[in-house]
Every structure is written in C-alpha cells, then in structure tokens.
Short mmCIF file of C-alpha atoms in Angstrom, two decimals:
data_model
loop_
_atom_site.label_atom_id
_atom_site.label_comp_id
_atom_site.label_asym_id
_atom_site.label_seq_id
_atom_site.Cartn_x
_atom_site.Cartn_y
_atom_site.Cartn_z
CA MET A 1 50.66 10.53 33.17
CA ALA A 2 50.64 8.47 30.29
CA LEU A 3 49.83 5.19 32.61
CA LEU A 4 46.70 6.44 33.57
CA THR A 5 45.28 8.06 30.14
CA PRO A 6 42.79 5.27 29.10
CA SER A 7 43.19 4.63 25.01
CA LYS A 8 40.33 1.91 24.18
CA SER A 9 41.77 0.96 21.01
CA TYR A 10 41.88 -2.40 22.37
CA PRO A 11 37.99 -3.56 22.60
CA ALA A 12 38.72 -7.64 22.07
CA LEU A 13 41.37 -7.51 25.17
CA ALA A 14 39.03 -5.06 27.43
CA ARG A 15 36.63 -8.20 26.60
CA ALA A 16 39.10 -11.47 26.52
CA PHE A 17 40.97 -10.30 30.18
CA GLY A 18 37.28 -11.23 32.62
CA GLU A 19 37.01 -9.52 36.09
CA ASN A 20 39.91 -11.35 38.26
CA SER A 21 42.04 -11.97 35.25
CA ILE A 22 45.21 -9.63 36.23
CA ARG A 23 47.38 -10.07 39.17
CA VAL A 24 50.11 -8.17 39.49
CA GLY A 25 53.63 -8.40 41.70
CA ALA A 26 53.33 -12.13 42.06
CA ILE A 27 56.52 -14.04 43.46
CA ALA A 28 56.65 -16.96 41.51
CA LEU A 29 59.10 -20.05 42.54
CA ASP A 30 59.61 -21.02 38.95
CA ARG A 31 59.04 -21.66 35.36
CA GLU A 32 56.16 -23.87 36.28
CA HIS A 33 54.65 -21.59 39.19
CA SER A 34 54.26 -18.48 36.82
CA ILE A 35 51.98 -20.33 34.07
CA GLU A 36 50.15 -22.05 37.37
CA MET A 37 48.93 -18.25 38.30
CA ALA A 38 48.06 -17.71 34.99
CA GLY A 39 46.14 -20.62 34.33
CA GLU A 40 44.19 -19.85 38.05
CA LEU A 41 43.87 -16.01 36.72
CA LEU A 42 42.08 -18.17 33.80
CA VAL A 43 39.60 -19.84 35.88
CA ALA A 44 39.17 -16.92 38.39
CA SER A 45 38.24 -15.10 35.85
CA GLY A 46 35.19 -18.00 34.64
CA ARG A 47 36.59 -18.62 31.45
CA SER A 48 38.39 -22.26 32.01
CA THR A 49 38.50 -24.92 34.30
CA PRO A 50 41.30 -26.51 36.38
CA GLU A 51 42.08 -28.81 34.08
CA TYR A 52 43.00 -26.34 31.59
CA THR A 53 46.05 -24.66 33.87
CA GLU A 54 47.10 -28.85 33.39
CA SER A 55 47.34 -28.31 29.95
CA MET A 56 49.08 -25.39 29.71
CA LEU A 57 51.85 -27.09 31.91
CA ASP A 58 52.10 -29.77 30.09
CA ALA A 59 52.33 -27.75 26.67
CA VAL A 60 55.77 -26.51 28.26
CA ALA A 61 56.96 -29.98 29.25
CA GLU A 62 56.09 -31.09 25.59
CA HIS A 63 57.64 -28.34 23.54
CA GLY A 64 59.94 -26.61 25.95
CA PRO A 65 60.80 -22.53 26.83
CA TYR A 66 59.44 -21.39 22.52
CA ILE A 67 56.70 -19.81 24.40
CA VAL A 68 58.51 -16.63 25.69
CA ILE A 69 57.80 -15.42 22.18
CA ALA A 70 59.78 -11.87 23.38
CA PRO A 71 62.37 -10.59 26.01
CA GLY A 72 60.70 -10.58 29.20
CA ILE A 73 57.44 -11.85 27.47
CA ALA A 74 55.88 -15.88 27.61
CA LEU A 75 52.54 -17.05 26.13
CA ALA A 76 51.03 -20.08 27.84
CA HIS A 77 48.57 -21.79 26.83
CA GLY A 78 47.15 -25.01 26.28
CA ARG A 79 45.39 -26.92 23.67
CA PRO A 80 41.10 -26.07 23.01
CA SER A 81 39.32 -28.29 24.64
CA ASP A 82 36.35 -28.97 27.08
CA ALA A 83 38.48 -26.97 29.71
CA VAL A 84 37.54 -23.85 28.39
CA LEU A 85 34.83 -22.22 28.51
CA GLU A 86 34.98 -18.96 27.13
CA ILE A 87 37.44 -17.52 24.92
CA GLY A 88 40.12 -16.15 27.41
CA LEU A 89 43.48 -13.78 29.05
CA SER A 90 44.98 -13.71 31.92
CA MET A 91 47.71 -11.70 32.32
CA VAL A 92 50.59 -12.41 35.80
CA THR A 93 53.57 -10.03 35.72
CA LEU A 94 56.37 -10.95 37.81
CA ALA A 95 57.86 -8.79 40.83
CA GLN A 96 60.92 -11.33 40.52
CA PRO A 97 62.06 -12.34 37.00
CA VAL A 98 61.64 -15.96 36.58
CA VAL A 99 63.98 -17.85 34.20
CA PHE A 100 62.25 -20.16 31.16
CA GLY A 101 65.15 -21.38 29.62
CA ASN A 102 64.95 -19.71 26.39
CA GLU A 103 68.55 -17.94 25.87
CA ALA A 104 66.95 -15.15 23.54
CA ASN A 105 64.13 -13.85 25.74
CA ASP A 106 65.00 -14.51 29.30
CA PRO A 107 63.95 -13.83 31.73
CA VAL A 108 60.43 -13.66 31.90
CA ARG A 109 58.43 -10.99 33.46
CA LEU A 110 55.16 -10.94 32.11
CA VAL A 111 53.27 -14.13 31.08
CA ILE A 112 50.32 -14.35 29.57
CA GLY A 113 47.62 -17.19 29.90
CA LEU A 114 45.44 -17.41 27.24
CA CYS A 115 42.26 -20.35 26.67
CA ALA A 116 40.53 -20.39 23.35
CA THR A 117 37.93 -22.51 22.03
CA ASP A 118 39.19 -23.73 18.50
CA HIS A 119 41.93 -22.21 16.29
CA SER A 120 40.03 -19.61 14.97
CA SER A 121 37.75 -17.25 16.90
CA HIS A 122 39.94 -15.69 18.45
CA ILE A 123 42.00 -14.09 16.03
CA ASP A 124 40.40 -10.63 17.20
CA ILE A 125 41.84 -10.89 20.43
CA MET A 126 45.65 -12.30 18.95
CA ALA A 127 45.21 -9.37 16.44
CA GLU A 128 45.55 -6.96 19.47
CA LEU A 129 47.26 -8.60 21.09
CA ALA A 130 50.14 -8.44 18.90
CA THR A 131 50.03 -4.90 18.36
CA PHE A 132 49.45 -4.42 22.16
CA LEU A 133 52.50 -6.35 22.91
CA GLY A 134 54.87 -5.04 19.90
CA ASP A 135 54.16 -1.30 21.40
CA ALA A 136 56.96 -0.86 24.46
CA ASP A 137 55.47 1.31 25.95
CA SER A 138 52.67 -0.26 26.61
CA VAL A 139 54.74 -3.55 27.82
CA ASN A 140 56.42 -0.81 30.08
CA ASN A 141 53.25 0.89 31.60
CA VAL A 142 52.11 -2.87 32.24
CA LEU A 143 55.59 -3.42 33.93
CA ASN A 144 55.46 -0.38 36.08
CA ALA A 145 51.49 -1.12 36.79
CA GLY A 146 50.39 -0.66 40.81
CA ASP A 147 47.48 -2.53 40.34
CA SER A 148 45.17 -4.59 38.01
CA GLU A 149 43.25 -1.09 37.33
CA GLN A 150 45.90 0.69 35.76
CA ILE A 151 46.59 -2.15 33.35
CA ARG A 152 42.88 -2.09 32.27
CA LEU A 153 43.04 1.10 31.23
CA LEU A 154 45.47 0.43 29.14
CA PHE A 155 43.00 -1.11 27.26
CA MET B 1 53.33 -19.04 -2.17
CA LYS B 2 52.38 -20.57 1.21
CA ILE B 3 54.20 -19.69 4.26
CA ILE B 4 53.21 -21.20 7.65
CA ALA B 5 53.67 -20.22 11.28
CA VAL B 6 54.36 -22.91 13.69
CA CYS B 7 54.31 -23.65 17.49
CA GLY B 8 53.20 -26.57 19.97
CA MET B 9 49.56 -26.06 19.50
CA GLY B 10 48.73 -23.76 16.81
CA ILE B 11 46.33 -21.66 18.41
CA GLY B 12 49.15 -18.98 20.52
CA THR B 13 52.66 -18.62 19.50
CA SER B 14 51.89 -18.84 15.88
CA VAL B 15 48.93 -16.99 15.50
CA LEU B 16 50.85 -13.98 17.20
CA LEU B 17 53.45 -14.67 14.52
CA LYS B 18 51.52 -14.67 11.68
CA MET B 19 50.13 -12.04 12.37
CA ASN B 20 53.28 -9.90 12.38
CA ALA B 21 54.61 -11.67 9.26
CA GLU B 22 51.50 -10.70 7.52
CA LYS B 23 52.21 -7.47 8.12
CA VAL B 24 55.86 -7.23 7.02
CA LEU B 25 54.68 -9.18 4.05
CA ARG B 26 52.28 -6.41 3.32
CA GLN B 27 54.94 -3.83 3.77
CA LEU B 28 57.24 -5.62 1.74
CA GLY B 29 54.74 -5.78 -1.19
CA ILE B 30 54.51 -9.57 -1.57
CA ASP B 31 51.79 -11.39 -1.93
CA ALA B 32 51.72 -14.64 -0.03
CA THR B 33 49.11 -16.15 3.02
CA VAL B 34 50.50 -17.32 6.40
CA ASP B 35 49.03 -20.14 8.08
CA ALA B 36 49.32 -20.65 11.87
CA THR B 37 49.25 -24.11 12.50
CA SER B 38 51.13 -26.86 15.59
CA VAL B 39 54.28 -28.70 15.33
CA ALA B 40 52.39 -32.03 14.45
CA ILE B 41 50.43 -31.17 11.43
CA ALA B 42 53.34 -28.44 9.53
CA ARG B 43 55.03 -32.34 10.27
CA GLU B 44 52.77 -33.52 7.97
CA SER B 45 52.86 -30.77 5.15
CA ARG B 46 55.05 -30.31 2.20
CA ASP B 47 53.54 -27.51 0.43
CA ALA B 48 55.15 -24.84 2.33
CA GLN B 49 57.26 -22.62 1.00
CA ILE B 50 58.77 -21.28 4.39
CA ILE B 51 58.68 -22.23 7.73
CA LEU B 52 58.25 -19.39 10.34
CA THR B 53 59.01 -20.73 14.16
CA THR B 54 60.68 -20.18 17.40
CA PRO B 55 64.52 -21.53 17.17
CA ASP B 56 63.52 -23.69 20.11
CA LEU B 57 60.89 -25.89 17.55
CA VAL B 58 63.56 -26.19 14.60
CA ASP B 59 65.07 -29.37 15.72
CA GLN B 60 60.97 -30.66 15.32
CA LEU B 61 60.54 -30.05 11.66
CA THR B 62 63.97 -30.86 10.47
CA GLY B 63 64.01 -33.09 7.41
CA LEU B 64 60.78 -31.09 5.78
CA PRO B 65 61.32 -29.66 2.43
CA SER B 66 60.47 -26.01 3.41
CA GLU B 67 62.87 -23.23 4.11
CA ILE B 68 62.71 -23.05 8.13
CA VAL B 69 63.11 -19.70 9.16
CA PRO B 70 63.61 -18.85 13.11
CA ILE B 71 61.82 -15.88 14.26
CA GLU B 72 63.25 -15.10 17.85
CA HIS B 73 61.85 -11.67 19.28
CA PHE B 74 58.25 -12.00 17.59
CA PHE B 75 57.53 -8.28 18.28
CA ASP B 76 60.56 -7.46 16.11
CA LEU B 77 59.41 -6.13 12.79
CA GLU B 78 62.85 -5.45 11.74
CA GLU B 79 63.64 -8.83 12.60
CA ILE B 80 61.06 -10.19 10.71
CA THR B 81 61.10 -8.17 8.03
CA GLU B 82 65.26 -8.85 7.36
CA LYS B 83 64.92 -12.79 7.42
CA LEU B 84 61.56 -13.00 5.06
CA SER B 85 63.63 -10.50 2.55
CA ALA B 86 66.58 -12.95 3.07
CA SER B 87 64.28 -15.76 1.91
CA LEU B 88 62.29 -14.50 -0.09
CA LEU B 89 63.53 -10.83 -1.86
#
C-alpha cells in the first residue's frame, strides 16, 4: 500500500513538522476555528507562542480567503515576529470540509500552519512544501491518513 | 525582467507561487527572477513587469504600472504556464 511506503524525499518537511504538529480528522466549526487549530499545533510543537495564533487570525481577517491556495488547501500564517520561536509547520486535516470564502478553491479539507522567523530562511522548506502539495497523490494520502504517523511516513 | 509574487505577508503563499512560477519560467526558457513580497511592499513598487497574485488580492494592487496576473490554483503548473505565456510570449 502506497500510504505506508516511506518516501523520505522531504527532509526539510520532516524537520519543519515538529512533534505534535499534525492533527488528523479534526472537526472545525468555521475557518477561524480551523486556523486556530493549526496555530495551536505550532504552539504544541514548540515553534510559536499563542500570540502567533492571534496574528494568523488577524491575517485572514485583514486580507481575506486568499490563503486557500489550491482546491481544498489553505496555508495559514502570520508575520515573522517575536511570537515565532523557530521555523515550523503544522497540519490539520478536517473531518468535514470548511468554507473559507474562496470561490475557486473552497471548501477546505487541509489547513497548513506556517511560522517563520524572517522572509528568507524557510525557503528550502517552502520549496519542498510546493512540491509536496503539488503532488495529487501526496495530498490524497494526507487526506486519507488515519493518524499523524501515516502522514509522517509521506515525508 | 522582474516578476513579483504577492501575498498578504510575503512569506507563505507568495513564496509557494514564486517557486512554481520559477519552475514554469525555466520550462518556457524565459530568463526572469521572481521575488516574493507582501501587498504593502508591492504597492510601493513600480519596476515589476508582472505581478502574480491570488484573485482575492487583485483589488488591492490596481493602479500599478505592472500587469497583474491572478492565479487561482497555485500548484496547477498548466494554469501558471498558460497565463504567463499569454503575458510574455
């Protein structure tokens, strides 16, 4: 089964997703709730403080649902700040799709959280994230995963 | 030639767009750099030939001399290829 085959082709992603940074099958009430969950996972994995979660919510309030970058996929993040302890990613797969208000790409089933310390040092991670999320098989495997360990095997 | 990829903060969405736009440009054999930046900084810039961004942010970027190319699906290299080709070739 492809899902269980370790690929190990995403070493930067494997580092960026810290322990406790992935939650599978979450039930979110709305887009803010799902972004909060992604933020809480960055906090739980030691990459940011709760203030950063607030800035993620502020960003979507200010700039709208553009963070839904592809069908079903949202990338939630705030600005680099003191609330970021270390570069990190988090991931929430949603049991029920959530409408973000993005005409082209709603509803969202996968929320990726991102925190970065500056504008450039996370480039290697973003390059791998672009490849990973651009691969339909990877995204399907993420959405079909029964637990976070199955997702980790994809990195 | 300068192309900028724009999102709210300049660290997430726009960086992913930059990555995929550079892949497409290489395939098209076009020599151009793509810089990722925030809406606030993009509003001050006058030297980009093309601004790549998401449809939701187009309204915040009107009035600039650059051609604005909205991209809906950031991982759809065909969409990016089609739209960049229409602008550049």
